[in-house]
């Protein structure tokens, strides 16, 4: 796989090998920037590309100089759990990327349910100021809201806060760092106001609850969008057969079906049996048998191709009619289908120029937001409340507290700084371009169009000529009637064969012309 040379320049005199790593824990383009920086700083690595949607890092390094496990351990130590991708199956040794994403989606939905319940209870507390009933005063109690905020931080917000702290500890702050700082600042300030009422500060325990609830809602919607975006690529992976029927040469005369083994264990030269309706497990050559094989997933041709002894077959194509015995010629990553999947997967890591710009900006985005939030606090605390003193008046309408003062420049400054922290999110900046590239390249691969990367896809709009290199004639694959020649009485026939076909149907007579 060839990577674009933006991260580092690969000289032709250095033998290069490619490593693939499954990287989890990335939340935004800022995380991608941190992972790429740590990879390129590792001794022996000459280039690295990371994709946020597929959670894949493709690393080019000097041959024999980099240990994939040690490289994965380095990323794990900075808060991004990483495993080398298996060279045979294309999957990790524990869970496949699809299974891992499904598990994360379930956990995310559970956290969202808990956060939503806490938000509803917090909202009921505010309604208690308007209605009076036997239970509403309990929901309006300030200690009740303290309990809600504490539960929100310990249950649905726990993983978010820990991830943000890890990023800050490793000098790689991310979006979770911003949200964590905002919610913890609001919670700690409210706790000080609660336990030291003589200060006259306002309690706003509802802010951590609301912030975490809406952040988790956004994360859940974002996760679903990412899963839909990767569905086309996962359907391409689904074309790869999982098992093969291994037979011995002496079994040719028998009717045995062979032994089912994982496709990854098939070796070159071994003989396999393929029954009707099964996919060809590996690239091979037909030894015994004759059958029609559907190769539309590879060539786009709708008509099946007759295969008999001596003909080559391709992994992933569908055996339709007869029983075939084939000899494996290419297995694992050497098969045609595996190379197509590898090409599409590598295309996800090749960044378009606009994505490189977005990732560069997102890499410094978190630091910029922290600086702006600090300046916001200082401005309003030192100057803003003195220039516009009337902005302090609405603060007296907070939760019921025995000693709330109508003026508190510190709390107003904190609230505005918290707002800057939590509303600034680089996720959309870093997700838009890779999502578009993933969908475009994956759908193209399903239709037989291989796109080498986002940089190539971005230049397509400049094309004015498309040249097709294909044997035969390009058609839509559906015959149509161009002329109608009437012979004798057929022109006025009234039999059922002469009746016009029903609209929106596919006439069997038309397709048999």
Short mmCIF file of C-alpha atoms in Angstrom, two decimals:
data_model
loop_
_atom_site.label_atom_id
_atom_site.label_comp_id
_atom_site.label_asym_id
_atom_site.label_seq_id
_atom_site.Cartn_x
_atom_site.Cartn_y
_atom_site.Cartn_z
CA UNK A 1 0.00 0.00 0.00
CA UNK A 2 1.36 3.42 -0.96
CA UNK A 3 0.69 6.33 1.34
CA UNK A 4 0.77 9.99 0.40
CA UNK A 5 4.02 11.57 1.57
CA UNK A 6 2.73 14.47 3.65
CA UNK A 7 3.79 13.13 7.04
CA UNK A 8 7.24 12.05 6.01
CA UNK A 9 9.27 11.49 2.89
CA UNK A 10 10.02 7.86 2.07
CA UNK A 11 13.20 7.44 0.10
CA UNK A 12 13.40 4.71 -2.47
CA UNK A 13 16.67 3.36 -1.04
CA UNK A 14 15.12 2.27 2.28
CA UNK A 15 13.20 -1.05 2.28
CA UNK A 16 9.78 -0.29 3.71
CA UNK A 17 7.14 -2.55 5.25
CA UNK A 18 3.57 -1.68 6.17
CA UNK A 19 1.92 -2.28 9.54
CA UNK A 20 -1.79 -2.00 10.30
CA UNK A 21 -2.99 -1.11 13.81
CA UNK A 22 -6.52 -1.03 15.22
CA UNK A 23 -6.67 2.11 17.36
CA UNK A 24 -9.60 2.77 19.70
CA UNK A 25 -10.39 5.69 21.99
CA UNK A 26 -10.21 8.40 19.31
CA UNK A 27 -13.03 10.91 19.68
CA UNK A 28 -12.14 13.78 17.34
CA UNK A 29 -9.62 15.01 14.80
CA UNK A 30 -7.45 16.25 17.66
CA UNK A 31 -7.02 12.63 18.77
CA UNK A 32 -6.04 11.68 15.22
CA UNK A 33 -3.35 14.36 15.26
CA UNK A 34 -1.97 13.08 18.58
CA UNK A 35 -1.86 9.46 17.36
CA UNK A 36 -0.15 10.41 14.11
CA UNK A 37 2.42 12.52 15.94
CA UNK A 38 3.29 9.71 18.35
CA UNK A 39 3.56 7.20 15.51
CA UNK A 40 5.86 9.35 13.38
CA UNK A 41 8.08 10.08 16.41
CA UNK A 42 8.67 6.36 16.98
CA UNK A 43 12.16 5.25 15.84
CA UNK A 44 12.03 3.55 12.45
CA UNK A 45 8.62 4.91 11.39
CA UNK A 46 8.78 6.95 8.20
CA UNK A 47 5.08 7.66 7.54
CA UNK A 48 1.73 7.17 9.26
CA UNK A 49 -1.90 7.70 8.38
CA UNK A 50 -4.83 7.37 10.79
CA UNK A 51 -8.53 7.21 9.96
CA UNK A 52 -11.03 8.25 12.61
CA UNK A 53 -14.03 6.37 11.20
CA UNK A 54 -12.43 2.99 10.55
CA UNK A 55 -10.13 3.32 13.61
CA UNK A 56 -7.22 2.14 11.49
CA UNK A 57 -3.61 3.32 11.51
CA UNK A 58 -1.46 2.40 8.51
CA UNK A 59 2.23 2.78 9.32
CA UNK A 60 5.14 2.64 6.91
CA UNK A 61 8.41 1.80 8.62
CA UNK A 62 11.89 0.54 7.88
CA UNK A 63 11.79 -3.19 7.30
CA UNK A 64 12.59 -5.16 10.45
CA UNK A 65 13.15 -2.05 12.58
CA UNK A 66 9.73 -1.64 14.24
CA UNK A 67 7.93 -4.11 16.50
CA UNK A 68 4.18 -3.83 15.93
CA UNK A 69 3.37 -4.89 19.51
CA UNK A 70 5.74 -2.31 21.00
CA UNK A 71 4.27 0.37 18.75
CA UNK A 72 0.76 -0.59 19.83
CA UNK A 73 1.81 -0.52 23.50
CA UNK A 74 3.06 3.05 23.09
CA UNK A 75 -0.33 4.23 21.85
CA UNK A 76 -2.08 2.27 24.60
CA UNK A 77 0.07 3.97 27.23
CA UNK A 78 -1.13 7.43 26.14
CA UNK A 79 -4.81 6.52 26.31
CA UNK A 80 -5.53 4.94 22.91
CA UNK A 81 -5.91 1.13 23.31
CA UNK A 82 -4.26 -0.39 20.27
CA UNK A 83 -3.67 -3.87 18.86
CA UNK A 84 -1.77 -4.98 15.76
CA UNK A 85 -4.11 -6.21 13.07
CA UNK A 86 -3.74 -9.89 12.26
CA UNK A 87 -1.91 -10.42 9.00
CA UNK A 88 -4.19 -13.27 8.04
CA UNK A 89 -7.73 -12.42 9.00
CA UNK A 90 -7.59 -8.66 9.00
CA UNK A 91 -9.08 -8.65 12.48
CA UNK A 92 -7.83 -8.32 16.01
CA UNK A 93 -7.27 -11.33 18.19
CA UNK A 94 -10.21 -10.51 20.49
CA UNK A 95 -13.10 -8.63 18.90
CA UNK A 96 -13.50 -7.61 15.30
CA UNK A 97 -13.86 -3.86 14.66
CA UNK A 98 -17.54 -4.36 13.90
CA UNK A 99 -18.17 -6.31 17.12
CA UNK A 100 -16.25 -3.72 19.12
CA UNK A 101 -18.28 -0.86 17.65
CA UNK A 102 -21.52 -2.71 18.42
CA UNK A 103 -20.41 -3.23 22.02
CA UNK A 104 -19.45 0.43 22.36
CA UNK A 105 -22.83 1.45 20.90
CA UNK A 106 -24.66 -0.62 23.54
CA UNK A 107 -22.60 0.88 26.36
CA UNK A 108 -23.10 4.38 24.95
CA UNK A 109 -26.87 3.86 24.76
CA UNK A 110 -26.97 2.64 28.39
CA UNK A 111 -25.11 5.77 29.52
CA UNK A 112 -27.52 7.90 27.51
CA UNK A 113 -30.55 6.30 29.19
CA UNK A 114 -29.13 6.99 32.66
CA UNK A 115 -28.21 10.56 31.72
CA UNK A 116 -31.66 11.14 30.24
CA UNK A 117 -33.32 9.96 33.46
CA UNK A 118 -31.18 12.34 35.52
CA UNK A 119 -32.01 15.22 33.16
CA UNK A 120 -35.74 14.52 33.57
CA UNK A 121 -35.45 14.51 37.37
CA UNK A 122 -33.50 17.76 37.28
CA UNK A 123 -36.17 19.31 35.07
CA UNK A 124 -38.91 18.24 37.50
CA UNK A 125 -37.01 20.15 40.20
CA UNK A 126 -37.37 23.37 38.25
CA UNK A 127 -41.07 22.73 37.66
CA UNK A 128 -41.43 22.61 41.43
CA UNK A 129 -41.05 26.39 41.52
CA UNK A 130 -44.26 26.74 39.50
CA UNK A 131 -46.47 23.99 40.97
CA UNK A 132 -47.05 22.89 44.53
CA UNK A 133 -47.68 19.29 45.47
CA UNK A 134 -46.68 16.66 48.05
CA UNK A 135 -43.65 15.41 46.02
CA UNK A 136 -42.46 18.47 44.09
CA UNK A 137 -40.78 20.22 47.06
CA UNK A 138 -38.51 17.18 47.41
CA UNK A 139 -37.39 17.52 43.79
CA UNK A 140 -36.72 21.23 44.34
CA UNK A 141 -34.44 20.63 47.31
CA UNK A 142 -30.86 21.77 46.69
CA UNK A 143 -29.44 18.56 48.24
CA UNK A 144 -31.50 16.51 45.80
CA UNK A 145 -29.88 18.35 42.90
CA UNK A 146 -26.47 17.82 44.46
CA UNK A 147 -27.20 14.09 44.43
CA UNK A 148 -28.27 14.21 40.77
CA UNK A 149 -25.09 16.03 39.75
CA UNK A 150 -22.93 13.59 41.72
CA UNK A 151 -24.61 10.59 40.08
CA UNK A 152 -24.23 12.18 36.65
CA UNK A 153 -20.47 12.50 37.14
CA UNK A 154 -20.01 9.03 38.64
CA UNK A 155 -22.23 7.01 36.28
CA UNK A 156 -22.76 8.24 32.69
CA UNK A 157 -19.98 10.85 32.82
CA UNK A 158 -17.31 8.70 34.45
CA UNK A 159 -15.70 7.36 31.26
CA UNK A 160 -15.83 10.80 29.67
CA UNK A 161 -14.08 12.45 32.63
CA UNK A 162 -11.43 9.74 32.87
CA UNK A 163 -10.66 9.96 29.17
CA UNK A 164 -10.40 13.74 29.39
CA UNK A 165 -8.05 13.49 32.37
CA UNK A 166 -5.84 10.95 30.58
CA UNK A 167 -5.57 13.25 27.60
CA UNK A 168 -4.60 16.17 29.82
CA UNK A 169 -2.09 14.03 31.75
CA UNK A 170 -0.38 12.91 28.55
CA UNK A 171 -0.35 16.50 27.21
CA UNK A 172 -2.87 15.60 24.54
CA UNK A 173 -6.15 17.29 25.58
CA UNK A 174 -9.21 16.33 23.56
CA UNK A 175 -12.91 17.14 23.44
CA UNK A 176 -13.53 15.12 26.60
CA UNK A 177 -10.96 17.32 28.35
CA UNK A 178 -13.00 20.42 27.50
CA UNK A 179 -16.28 18.85 28.61
CA UNK A 180 -14.68 17.45 31.76
CA UNK A 181 -13.22 20.81 32.75
CA UNK A 182 -16.56 22.50 32.16
CA UNK A 183 -18.67 20.04 34.16
CA UNK A 184 -16.18 19.70 37.02
CA UNK A 185 -15.83 23.48 37.31
CA UNK A 186 -19.60 23.87 37.56
CA UNK A 187 -19.87 21.00 40.06
CA UNK A 188 -17.01 22.13 42.33
CA UNK A 189 -18.21 25.75 42.32
CA UNK A 190 -21.73 24.64 43.24
CA UNK A 191 -20.38 22.40 46.03
CA UNK A 192 -18.47 25.35 47.49
CA UNK A 193 -21.65 27.44 47.36
CA UNK A 194 -23.62 24.63 49.05
CA UNK A 195 -21.19 23.86 51.88
CA UNK A 196 -20.23 27.50 52.52
CA UNK A 197 -23.49 29.45 52.19
CA UNK A 198 -21.96 32.51 53.86
CA UNK A 199 -20.15 33.21 50.57
CA UNK A 200 -23.47 34.04 48.95
CA UNK A 201 -22.68 32.11 45.78
CA UNK A 202 -25.29 30.54 43.54
CA UNK A 203 -25.66 26.77 43.15
CA UNK A 204 -26.12 25.49 39.61
CA UNK A 205 -25.98 21.72 39.96
CA UNK A 206 -28.30 21.42 36.99
CA UNK A 207 -25.53 22.47 34.60
CA UNK A 208 -23.36 19.32 34.98
CA UNK A 209 -26.46 17.14 34.58
CA UNK A 210 -27.70 18.98 31.50
CA UNK A 211 -24.25 19.25 29.92
CA UNK A 212 -23.49 15.54 30.25
CA UNK A 213 -26.96 14.60 29.04
CA UNK A 214 -26.77 16.64 25.84
CA UNK A 215 -23.12 15.74 25.19
CA UNK A 216 -23.96 12.03 25.44
CA UNK A 217 -26.97 12.53 23.17
CA UNK A 218 -24.73 14.15 20.58
CA UNK A 219 -22.14 11.39 20.92
CA UNK A 220 -24.80 8.72 20.41
CA UNK A 221 -26.12 10.38 17.25
CA UNK A 222 -22.56 10.85 16.01
CA UNK A 223 -21.78 7.19 16.64
CA UNK A 224 -24.83 6.09 14.67
CA UNK A 225 -23.82 8.33 11.78
CA UNK A 226 -20.34 6.82 11.79
CA UNK A 227 -21.78 3.29 11.75
CA UNK A 228 -24.01 4.13 8.80
CA UNK A 229 -21.05 5.68 6.99
CA UNK A 230 -18.96 2.53 7.46
CA UNK A 231 -21.81 0.16 6.47
CA UNK A 232 -20.75 0.14 2.82
CA UNK A 233 -17.18 -0.78 3.73
CA UNK A 234 -18.37 -3.50 6.11
CA UNK A 235 -20.55 -4.96 3.36
CA UNK A 236 -17.39 -5.21 1.26
CA UNK A 237 -15.70 -7.13 4.07
CA UNK A 238 -18.73 -9.43 4.24
CA UNK A 239 -17.89 -10.71 0.77
CA UNK A 240 -14.90 -12.57 2.22
CA UNK A 241 -15.79 -16.25 2.88
CA UNK A 242 -15.23 -17.53 6.40
CA UNK A 243 -14.81 -21.30 5.91
CA UNK A 244 -13.52 -23.71 3.26
CA UNK A 245 -14.02 -27.45 2.64
CA UNK A 246 -10.63 -29.15 2.67
CA UNK A 247 -10.31 -32.52 0.91
CA UNK A 248 -7.50 -34.88 0.00
CA UNK A 249 -6.68 -35.96 -3.52
CA UNK A 250 -7.78 -39.49 -2.68
CA UNK A 251 -11.26 -38.23 -1.86
CA UNK A 252 -11.98 -37.16 -5.40
CA UNK A 253 -13.68 -40.42 -6.28
CA UNK A 254 -15.74 -40.38 -3.08
CA UNK A 255 -18.80 -38.35 -2.28
CA UNK A 256 -17.38 -36.84 0.92
CA UNK A 257 -17.83 -33.14 1.41
CA UNK A 258 -14.48 -32.64 3.12
CA UNK A 259 -13.58 -30.99 6.41
CA UNK A 260 -14.64 -27.42 7.13
CA UNK A 261 -11.72 -25.24 8.21
CA UNK A 262 -11.27 -21.45 8.54
CA UNK A 263 -10.25 -19.83 5.28
CA UNK A 264 -7.17 -18.38 7.02
CA UNK A 265 -5.79 -21.90 7.48
CA UNK A 266 -5.89 -22.81 3.78
CA UNK A 267 -2.44 -23.17 2.22
CA UNK A 268 -1.35 -22.86 -1.40
CA UNK A 269 -1.61 -26.20 -3.22
CA UNK A 270 -4.36 -27.66 -1.02
CA UNK A 271 -7.53 -28.99 -2.65
CA UNK A 272 -10.94 -27.61 -1.74
CA UNK A 273 -14.49 -28.56 -2.60
CA UNK A 274 -17.10 -25.88 -3.35
CA UNK A 275 -20.78 -26.84 -3.34
CA UNK A 276 -23.52 -25.04 -5.30
CA UNK A 277 -24.58 -21.84 -3.57
CA UNK A 278 -21.25 -21.42 -1.76
CA UNK A 279 -18.65 -18.72 -2.31
CA UNK A 280 -15.23 -19.61 -3.66
CA UNK A 281 -13.02 -19.44 -0.52
CA UNK A 282 -9.66 -18.57 -2.15
CA UNK A 283 -8.20 -17.86 -5.55
CA UNK A 284 -7.58 -21.15 -7.29
CA UNK A 285 -7.76 -23.37 -10.34
CA UNK A 286 -10.58 -25.79 -11.12
CA UNK A 287 -9.30 -29.38 -10.99
CA UNK A 288 -12.51 -31.39 -11.27
CA UNK A 289 -16.07 -30.37 -12.06
CA UNK A 290 -18.00 -27.89 -14.11
CA UNK A 291 -20.24 -25.06 -12.95
CA UNK A 292 -21.42 -21.55 -13.68
CA UNK A 293 -19.90 -18.92 -11.40
CA UNK A 294 -21.34 -15.48 -10.67
CA UNK A 295 -18.43 -13.02 -10.92
CA UNK A 296 -20.53 -9.85 -10.82
CA UNK A 297 -18.95 -8.71 -7.55
CA UNK A 298 -15.61 -8.61 -9.37
CA UNK A 299 -16.35 -7.79 -13.01
CA UNK A 300 -19.82 -6.29 -12.91
CA UNK A 301 -21.05 -8.79 -15.51
CA UNK A 302 -24.53 -10.04 -14.64
CA UNK A 303 -24.24 -13.26 -16.68
CA UNK A 304 -22.54 -16.19 -14.91
CA UNK A 305 -19.32 -17.58 -16.37
CA UNK A 306 -18.82 -21.27 -17.14
CA UNK A 307 -15.90 -22.75 -15.21
CA UNK A 308 -14.36 -26.14 -15.88
CA UNK A 309 -11.07 -27.95 -15.35
CA UNK A 310 -8.11 -25.63 -15.90
CA UNK A 311 -10.04 -22.37 -15.42
CA UNK A 312 -9.17 -19.92 -12.68
CA UNK A 313 -11.64 -18.87 -9.98
CA UNK A 314 -11.57 -15.89 -7.63
CA UNK A 315 -12.29 -15.73 -3.92
CA UNK A 316 -15.69 -14.27 -3.08
CA UNK A 317 -17.38 -15.24 -6.34
CA UNK A 318 -20.49 -17.42 -6.13
CA UNK A 319 -20.67 -21.01 -7.36
CA UNK A 320 -24.18 -21.44 -8.78
CA UNK A 321 -24.82 -24.87 -10.26
CA UNK A 322 -22.27 -27.69 -10.03
CA UNK A 323 -19.76 -29.05 -7.54
CA UNK A 324 -16.21 -27.78 -8.07
CA UNK A 325 -12.92 -29.10 -6.78
CA UNK A 326 -10.26 -26.40 -6.87
CA UNK A 327 -6.57 -26.15 -6.04
CA UNK A 328 -5.63 -23.07 -4.00
CA UNK A 329 -3.20 -20.79 -5.82
CA UNK A 330 -3.43 -17.64 -3.67
CA UNK A 331 -4.58 -17.41 -0.06
CA UNK A 332 -4.91 -14.84 2.70
CA UNK A 333 -3.89 -11.33 1.75
CA UNK A 334 -2.72 -12.52 -1.68
CA UNK A 335 -6.24 -13.16 -3.01
CA UNK A 336 -7.79 -10.69 -5.42
CA UNK A 337 -10.62 -9.86 -3.01
CA UNK A 338 -8.22 -9.27 -0.11
CA UNK A 339 -6.18 -6.91 -2.26
CA UNK A 340 -9.32 -4.98 -3.20
CA UNK A 341 -10.30 -4.69 0.47
CA UNK A 342 -6.76 -3.62 1.37
CA UNK A 343 -6.79 -1.00 -1.38
CA UNK A 344 -10.13 0.41 -0.23
CA UNK A 345 -8.98 0.38 3.41
CA UNK A 346 -5.73 2.13 2.53
CA UNK A 347 -7.73 4.70 0.59
CA UNK A 348 -9.43 5.73 3.83
CA UNK A 349 -6.07 6.76 5.31
CA UNK A 350 -5.01 8.85 2.31
CA UNK A 351 -6.19 12.32 3.18
CA UNK A 352 -7.56 14.88 0.82
CA UNK A 353 -5.97 18.35 1.07
CA UNK A 354 -9.07 19.74 2.77
CA UNK A 355 -8.91 16.96 5.37
CA UNK A 356 -5.24 17.64 6.05
CA UNK A 357 -6.14 21.27 6.74
CA UNK A 358 -9.03 20.26 9.02
CA UNK A 359 -6.88 17.82 10.99
CA UNK A 360 -4.10 20.39 11.37
CA UNK A 361 -6.54 22.97 12.73
CA UNK A 362 -8.20 20.41 15.02
CA UNK A 363 -4.81 19.42 16.42
CA UNK A 364 -4.44 22.90 17.94
CA UNK A 365 -8.15 23.44 18.46
CA UNK A 366 -8.29 22.25 22.06
CA UNK A 367 -5.44 24.50 23.16
CA UNK A 368 -7.11 27.44 21.44
CA UNK A 369 -10.42 26.77 23.20
CA UNK A 370 -8.69 26.56 26.59
CA UNK A 371 -6.98 29.89 25.92
CA UNK A 372 -10.21 31.57 24.78
CA UNK A 373 -12.10 30.24 27.83
CA UNK A 374 -9.40 31.64 30.13
CA UNK A 375 -9.54 35.02 28.40
CA UNK A 376 -13.34 35.00 28.64
CA UNK A 377 -13.17 34.43 32.39
CA UNK A 378 -10.58 37.16 32.93
CA UNK A 379 -12.40 39.70 30.78
CA UNK A 380 -15.79 39.30 32.44
CA UNK A 381 -14.37 39.05 35.93
CA UNK A 382 -12.12 42.11 35.61
CA UNK A 383 -13.93 44.33 33.12
CA UNK A 384 -17.22 42.96 31.77
CA UNK A 385 -19.26 43.09 34.98
CA UNK A 386 -18.08 46.65 35.56
CA UNK A 387 -18.91 47.82 32.04
CA UNK A 388 -22.33 46.09 32.00
CA UNK A 389 -23.40 45.70 35.65
CA UNK A 390 -26.99 44.87 34.69
CA UNK A 391 -25.92 41.39 33.47
CA UNK A 392 -25.61 40.30 37.11
CA UNK A 393 -29.29 40.83 37.95
CA UNK A 394 -30.75 37.61 36.42
CA UNK A 395 -28.43 35.51 38.56
CA UNK A 396 -30.67 36.04 41.58
CA UNK A 397 -33.28 33.74 39.99
CA UNK A 398 -31.34 30.50 40.55
CA UNK A 399 -32.17 27.54 42.77
CA UNK A 400 -33.51 28.21 46.20
CA UNK A 401 -30.53 28.89 48.46
CA UNK A 402 -30.77 30.63 51.84
CA UNK A 403 -28.11 33.25 51.13
CA UNK A 404 -28.03 34.00 47.39
CA UNK A 405 -26.81 37.48 46.55
CA UNK A 406 -28.08 39.25 43.41
CA UNK A 407 -24.51 40.03 42.25
CA UNK A 408 -21.66 37.58 41.72
CA UNK A 409 -19.08 38.51 39.06
CA UNK A 410 -17.11 35.33 39.78
CA UNK A 411 -20.03 33.02 39.03
CA UNK A 412 -21.00 34.88 35.86
CA UNK A 413 -17.41 34.72 34.61
CA UNK A 414 -17.24 31.00 35.40
CA UNK A 415 -20.51 30.30 33.59
CA UNK A 416 -19.37 32.08 30.45
CA UNK A 417 -15.99 30.33 30.51
CA UNK A 418 -17.74 26.96 30.96
CA UNK A 419 -20.00 27.74 28.00
CA UNK A 420 -16.96 28.38 25.81
CA UNK A 421 -15.40 25.07 26.92
CA UNK A 422 -18.37 22.84 26.19
CA UNK A 423 -19.82 24.36 23.00
CA UNK A 424 -16.52 24.32 21.08
CA UNK A 425 -16.18 20.89 19.50
CA UNK A 426 -13.70 19.90 16.78
CA UNK A 427 -15.57 16.65 16.07
CA UNK A 428 -17.63 18.01 13.18
CA UNK A 429 -14.51 19.60 11.73
CA UNK A 430 -12.66 16.30 11.70
CA UNK A 431 -15.54 13.93 10.83
CA UNK A 432 -17.10 15.57 7.78
CA UNK A 433 -14.34 14.88 5.25
CA UNK A 434 -13.41 11.30 6.29
CA UNK A 435 -17.11 10.39 6.36
CA UNK A 436 -17.57 11.60 2.79
CA UNK A 437 -14.42 9.79 1.63
CA UNK A 438 -15.40 6.55 3.37
CA UNK A 439 -18.86 6.51 1.81
CA UNK A 440 -17.57 7.44 -1.64
CA UNK A 441 -14.74 4.91 -1.82
CA UNK A 442 -16.76 2.08 -0.27
CA UNK A 443 -19.77 2.52 -2.55
CA UNK A 444 -17.39 2.81 -5.49
CA UNK A 445 -15.75 -0.49 -4.55
CA UNK A 446 -19.15 -2.20 -4.40
CA UNK A 447 -19.78 -1.03 -7.97
CA UNK A 448 -16.35 -2.15 -9.16
CA UNK A 449 -14.80 1.33 -9.08
CA UNK A 450 -11.58 1.44 -7.04
CA UNK A 451 -10.55 4.90 -5.81
CA UNK A 452 -7.03 5.15 -4.44
CA UNK A 453 -7.80 7.80 -1.83
CA UNK A 454 -9.44 11.04 -0.82
CA UNK A 455 -6.85 13.09 -2.68
CA UNK A 456 -7.84 11.39 -5.94
CA UNK A 457 -11.54 11.69 -5.15
CA UNK A 458 -11.21 15.43 -4.54
CA UNK A 459 -9.70 15.97 -8.01
CA UNK A 460 -12.50 14.15 -9.83
CA UNK A 461 -14.48 17.37 -10.32
CA UNK A 462 -11.66 18.63 -12.57
CA UNK A 463 -12.08 15.77 -15.06
CA UNK A 464 -13.53 16.51 -18.48
CA UNK A 465 -12.84 13.14 -20.15
CA UNK A 466 -13.37 9.59 -18.90
CA UNK A 467 -11.69 6.72 -20.78
CA UNK A 468 -13.00 3.16 -20.35
CA UNK A 469 -10.74 0.17 -20.96
CA UNK A 470 -13.11 -2.78 -21.25
CA UNK A 471 -13.57 -5.71 -23.58
CA UNK A 472 -16.89 -5.56 -25.37
CA UNK A 473 -19.52 -2.83 -25.22
CA UNK A 474 -20.58 -0.75 -22.25
CA UNK A 475 -24.31 -1.18 -21.68
CA UNK A 476 -26.86 -0.72 -18.92
CA UNK A 477 -27.30 -4.50 -18.75
CA UNK A 478 -30.99 -4.28 -19.71
CA UNK A 479 -32.11 -4.84 -23.34
CA UNK A 480 -34.70 -2.44 -24.72
CA UNK A 481 -36.91 -2.48 -27.83
CA UNK A 482 -35.60 -0.08 -30.47
CA UNK A 483 -37.82 -1.05 -33.44
CA UNK A 484 -41.01 -3.07 -33.92
CA UNK A 485 -41.38 -4.91 -37.24
CA UNK A 486 -44.88 -6.26 -37.93
CA UNK A 487 -45.07 -9.40 -40.09
CA UNK A 488 -48.41 -10.47 -41.56
CA UNK A 489 -51.33 -10.59 -39.12
CA UNK A 490 -49.12 -10.20 -36.06
CA UNK A 491 -49.50 -6.46 -36.34
CA UNK A 492 -53.22 -6.68 -35.43
CA UNK A 493 -53.02 -9.66 -33.16
CA UNK A 494 -55.27 -9.82 -30.16
CA UNK A 495 -53.83 -12.85 -28.39
CA UNK A 496 -52.29 -12.68 -24.95
CA UNK A 497 -48.80 -12.60 -26.45
CA UNK A 498 -49.63 -9.38 -28.28
CA UNK A 499 -50.90 -7.54 -25.26
CA UNK A 500 -48.64 -4.70 -24.04
CA UNK A 501 -46.69 -5.46 -20.88
CA UNK A 502 -47.94 -4.08 -17.60
CA UNK A 503 -46.12 -0.85 -16.65
CA UNK A 504 -43.32 -1.05 -14.06
CA UNK A 505 -42.83 -4.78 -14.67
CA UNK A 506 -40.04 -6.73 -16.34
CA UNK A 507 -41.61 -8.65 -19.22
CA UNK A 508 -40.11 -12.15 -19.66
CA UNK A 509 -40.68 -11.86 -23.43
CA UNK A 510 -38.68 -8.62 -23.52
CA UNK A 511 -35.72 -10.15 -21.77
CA UNK A 512 -35.82 -13.19 -24.05
CA UNK A 513 -35.59 -11.14 -27.26
#
